[in-house]
Coordinates of C-alpha atoms and ligand atoms in Angstrom, one line a residue:
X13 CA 95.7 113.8 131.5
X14 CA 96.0 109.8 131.6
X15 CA 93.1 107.5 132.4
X16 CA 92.9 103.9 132.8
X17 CA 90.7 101.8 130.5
X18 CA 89.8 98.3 131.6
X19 CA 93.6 96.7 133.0
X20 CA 95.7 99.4 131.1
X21 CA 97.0 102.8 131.9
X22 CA 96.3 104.9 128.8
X23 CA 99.0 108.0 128.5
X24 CA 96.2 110.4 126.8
X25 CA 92.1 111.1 127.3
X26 CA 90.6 111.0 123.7
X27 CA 88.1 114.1 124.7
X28 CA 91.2 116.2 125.5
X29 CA 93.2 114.9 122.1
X30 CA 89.4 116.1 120.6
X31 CA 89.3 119.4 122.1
X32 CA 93.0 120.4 120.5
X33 CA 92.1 119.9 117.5
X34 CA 88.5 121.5 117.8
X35 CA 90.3 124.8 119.8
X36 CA 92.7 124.6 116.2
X37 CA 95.6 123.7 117.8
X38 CA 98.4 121.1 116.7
X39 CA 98.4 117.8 117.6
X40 CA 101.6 116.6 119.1
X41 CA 103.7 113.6 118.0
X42 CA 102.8 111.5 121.2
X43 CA 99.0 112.1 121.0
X44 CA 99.0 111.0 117.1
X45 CA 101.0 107.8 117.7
X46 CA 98.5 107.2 120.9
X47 CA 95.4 108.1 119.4
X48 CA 96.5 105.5 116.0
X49 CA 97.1 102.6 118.6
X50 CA 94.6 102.9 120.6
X51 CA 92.0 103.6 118.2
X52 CA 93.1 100.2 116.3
X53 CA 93.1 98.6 119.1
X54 CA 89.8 99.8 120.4
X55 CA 90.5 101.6 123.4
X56 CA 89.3 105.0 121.5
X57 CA 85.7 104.9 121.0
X58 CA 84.1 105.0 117.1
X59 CA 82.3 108.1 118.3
X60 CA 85.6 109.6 119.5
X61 CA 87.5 109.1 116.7
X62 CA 84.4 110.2 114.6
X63 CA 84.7 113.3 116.2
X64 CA 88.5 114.0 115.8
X65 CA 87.7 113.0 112.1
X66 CA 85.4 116.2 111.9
X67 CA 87.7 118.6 114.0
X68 CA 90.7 117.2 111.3
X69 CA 88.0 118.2 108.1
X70 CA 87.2 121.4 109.4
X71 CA 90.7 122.9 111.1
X72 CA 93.4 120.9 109.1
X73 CA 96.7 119.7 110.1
X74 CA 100.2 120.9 109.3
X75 CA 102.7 119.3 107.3
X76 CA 104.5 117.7 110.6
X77 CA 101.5 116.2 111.7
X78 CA 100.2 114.8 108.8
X79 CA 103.4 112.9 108.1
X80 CA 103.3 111.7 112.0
X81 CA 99.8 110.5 111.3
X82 CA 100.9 109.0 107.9
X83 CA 103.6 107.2 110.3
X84 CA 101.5 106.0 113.0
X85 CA 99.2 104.1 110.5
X86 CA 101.7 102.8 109.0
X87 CA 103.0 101.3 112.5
X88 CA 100.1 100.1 112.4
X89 CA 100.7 97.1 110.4
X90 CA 103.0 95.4 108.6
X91 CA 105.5 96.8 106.1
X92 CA 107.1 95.0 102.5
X93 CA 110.5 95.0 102.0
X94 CA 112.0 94.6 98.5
X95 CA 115.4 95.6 99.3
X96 CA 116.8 92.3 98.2
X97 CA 115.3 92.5 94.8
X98 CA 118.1 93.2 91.8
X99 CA 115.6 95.5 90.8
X100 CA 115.1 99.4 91.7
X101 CA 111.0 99.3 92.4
X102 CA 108.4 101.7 91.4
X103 CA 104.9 102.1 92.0
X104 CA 101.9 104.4 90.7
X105 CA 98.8 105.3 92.2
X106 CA 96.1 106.7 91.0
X107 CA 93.1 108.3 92.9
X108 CA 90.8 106.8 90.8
X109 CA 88.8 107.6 87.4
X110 CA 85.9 106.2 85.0
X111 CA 87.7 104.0 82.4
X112 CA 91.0 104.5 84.3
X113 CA 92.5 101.3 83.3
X114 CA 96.3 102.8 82.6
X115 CA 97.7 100.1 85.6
X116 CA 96.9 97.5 83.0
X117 CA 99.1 98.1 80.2
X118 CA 101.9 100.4 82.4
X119 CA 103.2 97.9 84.5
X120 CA 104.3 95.7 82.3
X121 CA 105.4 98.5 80.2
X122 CA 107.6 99.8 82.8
X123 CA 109.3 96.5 83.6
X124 CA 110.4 96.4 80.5
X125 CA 113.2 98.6 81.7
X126 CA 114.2 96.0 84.3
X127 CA 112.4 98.4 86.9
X128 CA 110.0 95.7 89.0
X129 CA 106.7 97.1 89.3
X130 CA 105.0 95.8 92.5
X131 CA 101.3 97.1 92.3
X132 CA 99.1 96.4 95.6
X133 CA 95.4 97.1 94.1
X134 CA 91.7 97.1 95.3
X135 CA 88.1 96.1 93.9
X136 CA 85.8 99.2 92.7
X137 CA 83.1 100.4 95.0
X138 CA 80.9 103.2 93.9
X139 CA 81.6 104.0 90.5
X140 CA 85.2 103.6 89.8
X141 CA 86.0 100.6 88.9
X142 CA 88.6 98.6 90.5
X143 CA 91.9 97.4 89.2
X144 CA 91.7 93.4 90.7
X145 CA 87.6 93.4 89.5
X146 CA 89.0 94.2 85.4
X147 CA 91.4 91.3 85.9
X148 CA 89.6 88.8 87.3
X149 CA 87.5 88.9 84.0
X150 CA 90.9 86.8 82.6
X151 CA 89.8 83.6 83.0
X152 CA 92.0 81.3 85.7
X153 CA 93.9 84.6 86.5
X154 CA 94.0 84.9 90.8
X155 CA 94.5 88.3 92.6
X156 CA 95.7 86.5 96.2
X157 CA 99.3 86.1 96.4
X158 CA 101.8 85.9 98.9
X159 CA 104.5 87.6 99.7
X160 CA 107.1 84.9 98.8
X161 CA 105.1 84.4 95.2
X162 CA 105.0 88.8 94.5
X163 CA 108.7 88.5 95.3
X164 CA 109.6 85.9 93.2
X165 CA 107.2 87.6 90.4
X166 CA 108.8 90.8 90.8
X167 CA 112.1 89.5 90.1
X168 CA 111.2 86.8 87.4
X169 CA 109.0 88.8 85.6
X170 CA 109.5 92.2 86.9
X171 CA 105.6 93.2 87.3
X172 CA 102.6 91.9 89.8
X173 CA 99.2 93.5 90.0
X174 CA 97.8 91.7 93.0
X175 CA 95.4 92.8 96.1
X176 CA 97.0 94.1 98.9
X177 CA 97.6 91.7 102.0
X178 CA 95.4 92.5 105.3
X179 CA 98.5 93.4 107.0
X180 CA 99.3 96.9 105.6
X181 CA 98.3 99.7 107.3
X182 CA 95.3 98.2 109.7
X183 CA 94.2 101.6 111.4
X184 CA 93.5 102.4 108.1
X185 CA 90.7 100.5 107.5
X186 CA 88.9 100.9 110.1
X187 CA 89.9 104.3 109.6
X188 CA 88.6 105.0 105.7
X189 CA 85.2 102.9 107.4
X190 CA 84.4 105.2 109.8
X191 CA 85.4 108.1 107.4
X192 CA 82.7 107.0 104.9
X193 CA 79.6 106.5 107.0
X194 CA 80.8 109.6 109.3
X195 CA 81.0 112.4 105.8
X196 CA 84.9 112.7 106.6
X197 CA 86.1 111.1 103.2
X198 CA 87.1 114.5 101.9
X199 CA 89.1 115.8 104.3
X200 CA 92.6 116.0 102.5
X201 CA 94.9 115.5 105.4
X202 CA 93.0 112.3 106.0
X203 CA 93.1 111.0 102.5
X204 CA 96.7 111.8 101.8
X205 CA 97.6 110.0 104.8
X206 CA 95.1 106.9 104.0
X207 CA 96.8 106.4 100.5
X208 CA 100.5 107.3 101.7
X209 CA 100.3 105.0 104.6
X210 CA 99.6 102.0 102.6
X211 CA 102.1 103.2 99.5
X212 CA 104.9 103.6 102.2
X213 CA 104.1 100.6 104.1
X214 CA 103.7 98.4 100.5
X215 CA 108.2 99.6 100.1
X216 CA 108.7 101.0 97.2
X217 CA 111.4 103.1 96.1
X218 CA 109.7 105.7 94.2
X219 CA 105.7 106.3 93.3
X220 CA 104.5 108.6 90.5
X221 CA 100.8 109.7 91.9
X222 CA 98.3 110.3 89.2
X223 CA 95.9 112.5 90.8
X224 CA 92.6 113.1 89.0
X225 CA 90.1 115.8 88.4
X226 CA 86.6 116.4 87.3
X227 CA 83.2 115.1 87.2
X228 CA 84.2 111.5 87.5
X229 CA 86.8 112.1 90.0
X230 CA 87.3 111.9 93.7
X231 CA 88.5 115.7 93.4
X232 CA 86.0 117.7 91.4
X233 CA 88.0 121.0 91.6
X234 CA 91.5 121.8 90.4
X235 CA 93.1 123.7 93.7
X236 CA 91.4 120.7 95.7
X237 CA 93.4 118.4 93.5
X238 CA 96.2 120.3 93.6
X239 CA 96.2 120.2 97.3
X240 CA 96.0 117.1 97.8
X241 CA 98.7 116.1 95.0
X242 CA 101.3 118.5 96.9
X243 CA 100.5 117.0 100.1
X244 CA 101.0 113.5 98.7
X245 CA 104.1 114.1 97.4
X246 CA 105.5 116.1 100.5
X247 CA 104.7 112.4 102.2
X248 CA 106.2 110.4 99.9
X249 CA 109.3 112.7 100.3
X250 CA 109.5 113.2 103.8
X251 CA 109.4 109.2 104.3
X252 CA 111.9 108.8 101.5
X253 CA 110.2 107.6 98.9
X254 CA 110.8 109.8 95.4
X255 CA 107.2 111.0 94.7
X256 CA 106.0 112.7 91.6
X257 CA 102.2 113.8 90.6
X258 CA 100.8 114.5 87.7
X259 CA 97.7 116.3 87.6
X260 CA 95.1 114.7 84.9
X261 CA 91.4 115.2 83.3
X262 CA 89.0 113.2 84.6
X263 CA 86.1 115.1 83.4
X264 CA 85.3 112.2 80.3
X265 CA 86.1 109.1 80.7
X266 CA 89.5 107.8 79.6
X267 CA 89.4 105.7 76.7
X268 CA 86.5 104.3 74.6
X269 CA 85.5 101.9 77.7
X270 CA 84.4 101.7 81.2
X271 CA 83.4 98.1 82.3
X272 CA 86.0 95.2 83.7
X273 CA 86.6 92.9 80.3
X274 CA 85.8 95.8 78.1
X275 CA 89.1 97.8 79.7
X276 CA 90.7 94.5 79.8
X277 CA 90.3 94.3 75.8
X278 CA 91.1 98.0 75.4
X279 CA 94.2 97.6 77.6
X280 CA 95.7 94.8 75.2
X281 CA 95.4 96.9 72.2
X282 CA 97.5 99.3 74.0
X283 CA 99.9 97.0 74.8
X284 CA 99.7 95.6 70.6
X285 CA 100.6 98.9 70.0
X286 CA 96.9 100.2 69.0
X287 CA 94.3 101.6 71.1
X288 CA 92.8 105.0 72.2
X289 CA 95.7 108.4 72.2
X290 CA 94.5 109.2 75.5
X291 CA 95.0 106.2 77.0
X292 CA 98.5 105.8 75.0
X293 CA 99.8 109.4 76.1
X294 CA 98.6 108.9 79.8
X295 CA 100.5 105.6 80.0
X296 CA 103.7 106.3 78.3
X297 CA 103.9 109.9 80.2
X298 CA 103.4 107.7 83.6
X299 CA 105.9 105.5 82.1
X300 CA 108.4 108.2 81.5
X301 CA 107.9 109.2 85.5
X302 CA 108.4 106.2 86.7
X303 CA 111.4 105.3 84.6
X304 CA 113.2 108.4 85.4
X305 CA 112.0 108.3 89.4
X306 CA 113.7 105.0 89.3
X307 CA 116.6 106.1 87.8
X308 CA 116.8 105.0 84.1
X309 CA 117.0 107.7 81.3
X310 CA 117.7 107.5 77.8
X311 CA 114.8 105.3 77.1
X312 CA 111.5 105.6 75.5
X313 CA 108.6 103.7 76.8
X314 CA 106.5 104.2 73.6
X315 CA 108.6 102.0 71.4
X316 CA 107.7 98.8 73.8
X317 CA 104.1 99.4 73.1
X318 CA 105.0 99.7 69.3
X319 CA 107.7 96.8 68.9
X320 CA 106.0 94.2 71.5
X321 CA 107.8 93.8 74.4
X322 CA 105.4 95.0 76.8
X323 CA 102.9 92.7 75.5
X324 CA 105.5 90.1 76.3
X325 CA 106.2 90.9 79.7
X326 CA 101.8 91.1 79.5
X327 CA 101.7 87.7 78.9
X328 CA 104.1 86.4 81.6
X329 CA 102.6 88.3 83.8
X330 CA 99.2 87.4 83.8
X331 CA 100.3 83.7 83.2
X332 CA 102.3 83.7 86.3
X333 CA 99.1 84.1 88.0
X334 CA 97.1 81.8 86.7
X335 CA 95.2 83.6 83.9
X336 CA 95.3 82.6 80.0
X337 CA 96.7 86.1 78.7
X338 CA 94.8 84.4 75.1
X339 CA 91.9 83.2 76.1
X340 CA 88.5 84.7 75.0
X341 CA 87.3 87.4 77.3
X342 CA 83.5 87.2 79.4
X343 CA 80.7 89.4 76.6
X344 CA 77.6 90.4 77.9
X345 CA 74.2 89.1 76.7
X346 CA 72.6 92.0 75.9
X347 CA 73.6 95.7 74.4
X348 CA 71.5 98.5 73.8
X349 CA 72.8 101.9 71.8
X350 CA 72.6 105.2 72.7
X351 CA 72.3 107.3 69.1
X352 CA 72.9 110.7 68.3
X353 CA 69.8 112.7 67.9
X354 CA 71.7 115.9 65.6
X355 CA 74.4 116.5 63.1
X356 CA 77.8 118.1 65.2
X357 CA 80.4 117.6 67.4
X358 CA 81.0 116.1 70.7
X359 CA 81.3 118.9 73.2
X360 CA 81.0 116.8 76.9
X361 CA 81.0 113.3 77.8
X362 CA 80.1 113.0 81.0
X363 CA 82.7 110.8 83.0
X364 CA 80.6 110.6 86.0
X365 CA 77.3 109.8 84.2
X366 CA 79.3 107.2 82.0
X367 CA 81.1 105.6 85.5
X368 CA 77.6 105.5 87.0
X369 CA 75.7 104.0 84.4
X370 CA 78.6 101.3 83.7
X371 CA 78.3 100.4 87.3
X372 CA 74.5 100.1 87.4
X373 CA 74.8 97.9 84.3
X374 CA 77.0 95.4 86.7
X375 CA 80.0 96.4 85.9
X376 CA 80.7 97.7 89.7
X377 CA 79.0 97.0 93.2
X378 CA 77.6 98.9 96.2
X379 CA 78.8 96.6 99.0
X380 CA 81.9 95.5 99.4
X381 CA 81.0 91.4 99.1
X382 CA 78.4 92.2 95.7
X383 CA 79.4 90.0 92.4
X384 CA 80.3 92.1 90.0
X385 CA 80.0 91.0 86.0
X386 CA 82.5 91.0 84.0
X387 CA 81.2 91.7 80.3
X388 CA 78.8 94.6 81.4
X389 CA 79.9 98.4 81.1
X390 CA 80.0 101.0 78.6
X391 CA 81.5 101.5 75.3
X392 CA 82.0 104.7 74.2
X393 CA 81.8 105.6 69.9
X394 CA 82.3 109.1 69.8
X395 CA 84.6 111.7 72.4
X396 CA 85.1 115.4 72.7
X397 CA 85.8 116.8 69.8
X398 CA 84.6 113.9 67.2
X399 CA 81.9 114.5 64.7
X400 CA 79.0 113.0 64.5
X401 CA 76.0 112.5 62.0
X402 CA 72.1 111.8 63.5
X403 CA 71.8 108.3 63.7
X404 CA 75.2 107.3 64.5
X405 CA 76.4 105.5 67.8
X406 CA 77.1 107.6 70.9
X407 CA 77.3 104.7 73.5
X408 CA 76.7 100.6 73.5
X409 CA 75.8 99.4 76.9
X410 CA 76.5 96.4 78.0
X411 CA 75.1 93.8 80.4
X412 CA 73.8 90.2 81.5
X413 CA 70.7 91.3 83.2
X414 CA 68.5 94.0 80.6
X415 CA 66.2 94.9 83.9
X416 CA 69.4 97.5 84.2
X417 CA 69.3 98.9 81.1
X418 CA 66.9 101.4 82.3
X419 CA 68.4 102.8 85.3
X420 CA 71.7 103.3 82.9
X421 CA 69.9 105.2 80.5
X422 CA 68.9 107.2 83.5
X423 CA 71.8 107.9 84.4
X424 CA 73.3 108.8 80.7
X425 CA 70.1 111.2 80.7
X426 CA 72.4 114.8 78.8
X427 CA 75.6 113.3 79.4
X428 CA 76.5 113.5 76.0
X429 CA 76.4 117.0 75.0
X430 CA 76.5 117.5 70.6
X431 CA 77.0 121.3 69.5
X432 CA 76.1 122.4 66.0
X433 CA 79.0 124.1 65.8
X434 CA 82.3 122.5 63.5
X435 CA 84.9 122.6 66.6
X436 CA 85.3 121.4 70.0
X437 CA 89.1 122.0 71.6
X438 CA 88.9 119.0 74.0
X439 CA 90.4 119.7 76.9
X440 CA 93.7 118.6 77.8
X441 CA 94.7 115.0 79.5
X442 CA 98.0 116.3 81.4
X443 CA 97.0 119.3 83.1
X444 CA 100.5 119.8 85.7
X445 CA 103.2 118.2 87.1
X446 CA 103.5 118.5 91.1
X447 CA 107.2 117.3 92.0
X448 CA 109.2 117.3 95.7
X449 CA 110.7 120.9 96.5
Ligands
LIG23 N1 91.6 106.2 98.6 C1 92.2 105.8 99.8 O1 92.9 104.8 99.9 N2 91.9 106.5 100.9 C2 91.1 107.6 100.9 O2 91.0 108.3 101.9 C3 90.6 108.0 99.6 C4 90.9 107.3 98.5

């Protein structure tokens, strides 16, 4: 059925695209490119797409019609093109962790390899923290480029980190808003098409996904995770981008920080060839994907962290956008410890408990247009599998504001866990490897 709405004809009735999808049927390629327009254009009521939302979260959607709806938001908008670069591109993404600060060092690891590494990021909300908020603790360092200055940066230097322009995918913002105040968010057609649609529209050649799981993860359970990877990568493949997940832990935090210019600090140590093994192993083996997903073999990222070049290409980067790669980073005015009450070993770190508590410290915001701080977070002494004697530091909290401290240790309340046994096994970082096919 058609009905007309104000001047214009519309070719579909939103109740009858609704009761498909609530009788479990498929949608069809004309009613998914319709209901995409004319929601973003506002001729399908918030109430109306609310509703399809819910029939979408509780019946699902095939593989055709999730890449149709991945392809109708990205229509939506704008899309990059960096097909006149001399570079092959490649992009990660990853679904978000507590300390996940592996975009930092890997992108200027990866170009290295003359592969340009055009990464479109966000701010944090909730408690992962976002990529732009960690470097914006650099001081003079600005997020807002345009597209002629990410070009020219991608082909100068060969890596950009910079926030995504307003342009890409539109329906999906409005989209994701109505998802979160509506209890769709975890729907996985809906989230594998919100982060696809703007990874497709953003023109890379190929995109390694590093899709987390556990307590301080958007996907608390492995075959969740899973799912969603697979239907990621089918995406990715079906709209020609090569797409590669890897599956990863996200039950402690990664690292030995969670706050912006502590991961900031942390990430240069990487890049100096230091720094914590998980966050070494998780960047080189992303590094390795990417490489090979863009073609070049024979290489080894680690030796760039070991002999300096990706610091090098570090430094240009961040100076190409304003920021003093040397100068001192923002340190909060106040730290309190966390101590360990018993001889042992570290069985659990909670990465959720450690993500919350860094954000309620400042580190993070609840709205979208909050101030966040850039020296407060958490800094971790001891992880899974460490030893520890009474008396020795667990945690050092950081912050501007000690009214917070409290509602931190709140949060931290048993999320480190010491056994009196002599071994912990942590478990492992890299837990599969989800490829097209
Ligand atoms: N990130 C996104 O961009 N979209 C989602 O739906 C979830 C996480």
């Amino acid at each position: 059925m058609s009905t007309r709405t104000g001047e214009a004809y519309e070719a579909f009735d939103a109740v009858d695209v609704i009761r498909a999808k609530r009788d479990r049927g498929r949608l069809t390629d004309a009613q998914i490119d319709w209901v995409i327009d004319a929601y973003t254009r506002g001729a399908v009521a918030e109430e109306q797409m609310a509703a399809l939302n819910m029939a979408i979260l509780l019946n699902g959607m095939d593989r055709a019609e999730i890449s149709r709806w991945t392809a109708a938001m990205i229509a939506s908008g704008e899309r990059m093109d960096f097909s006149g670069l001399s570079r092959p591109t490649s992009d990660k993404h990853s679904t978000g962790g507590v300390g996940d600060k592996i975009t930092l060092p890997l992108a200027p690891l990866v170009a290295v390899f003359g592969v340009a590494v055009p990464q479109l990021s966000g701010r944090g909300l909730g408690h992962t923290g976002g990529t732009l908020d960690k470097l914006e603790s650099i001081p003079g360092w600005r997020a807002a480029l345009s597209n002629d200055e990410m070009l020219a940066q991608l082909e100068d230097v060969g890596a950009v980190i910079c926030q995504a322009g307003s342009g890409l995918a539109p329906a999906d913002r409005k989209l994701y808003a109505l998802r979160d105040v509506t209890g769709t968010v975890e729907a996985i057609p809906l989230i594998a098409s919100s982060i696809m649609s703007k990874k497709i529209a953003e023109g890379t050649d190929s995109l390694v996904l590093d899709v987390k799981v556990g307590s301080g993860a958007f996907m608390k359970d492995l075959d969740a995770a899973r799912e969603l990877a697979r239907t990621m990568v089918d995406l990715g493949t079906d709209a020609g981008v090569r797409t590669v997940a890897l599956l990863t832990d996200m039950s402690t935090p990664l690292g030995l920080t969670a706050g912006n210019a502590l991961e900031v600090r942390e990430s240069v140590e990487v890049l100096a060839g230091g720094g914590p093994a998980d966050v070494v192993e998780l960047t080189v083996a992303l590094a390795r994907e990417m490489l090979t997903a863009a073609g070049v073999t024979g290489v080894d990222p680690a030796d760039a962290l070991a002999d300096g070049r990706a610091m090098d290409v570090w430094n240009r980067m961040i100076a190409a956008q304003g920021g003093d790669p040397h100068a001192d980073l923002p340190v909060a005015r106040e730290t309190q410890t966390v101590v360990a009450e018993s001889d042992g070993v570290v069985a659990r770190v909670d990465a959720l408990a450690v993500g919350v508590a860094a954000w309620r410290l400042g580190a993070g915001r609840a709205r979208k247009e909050d101030p966040v701080q850039a020296g407060a977070g958490v800094e971790l002494h001891a992880k899974p599998g460490d030893t520890v004697r009474a008396g020795d530091r667990l945690l050092t909290l950081h912050t501007d504001t000690p009214e917070r401290f409290a509602r931190a240790q709140e949060a931290l309340a048993g999320a480190v866990v010491v056994t009196s046994g002599d071994r912990v096994e942590p478990s492992p970082l890299l837990i599969d490897r989800i490829a097209a096919g």
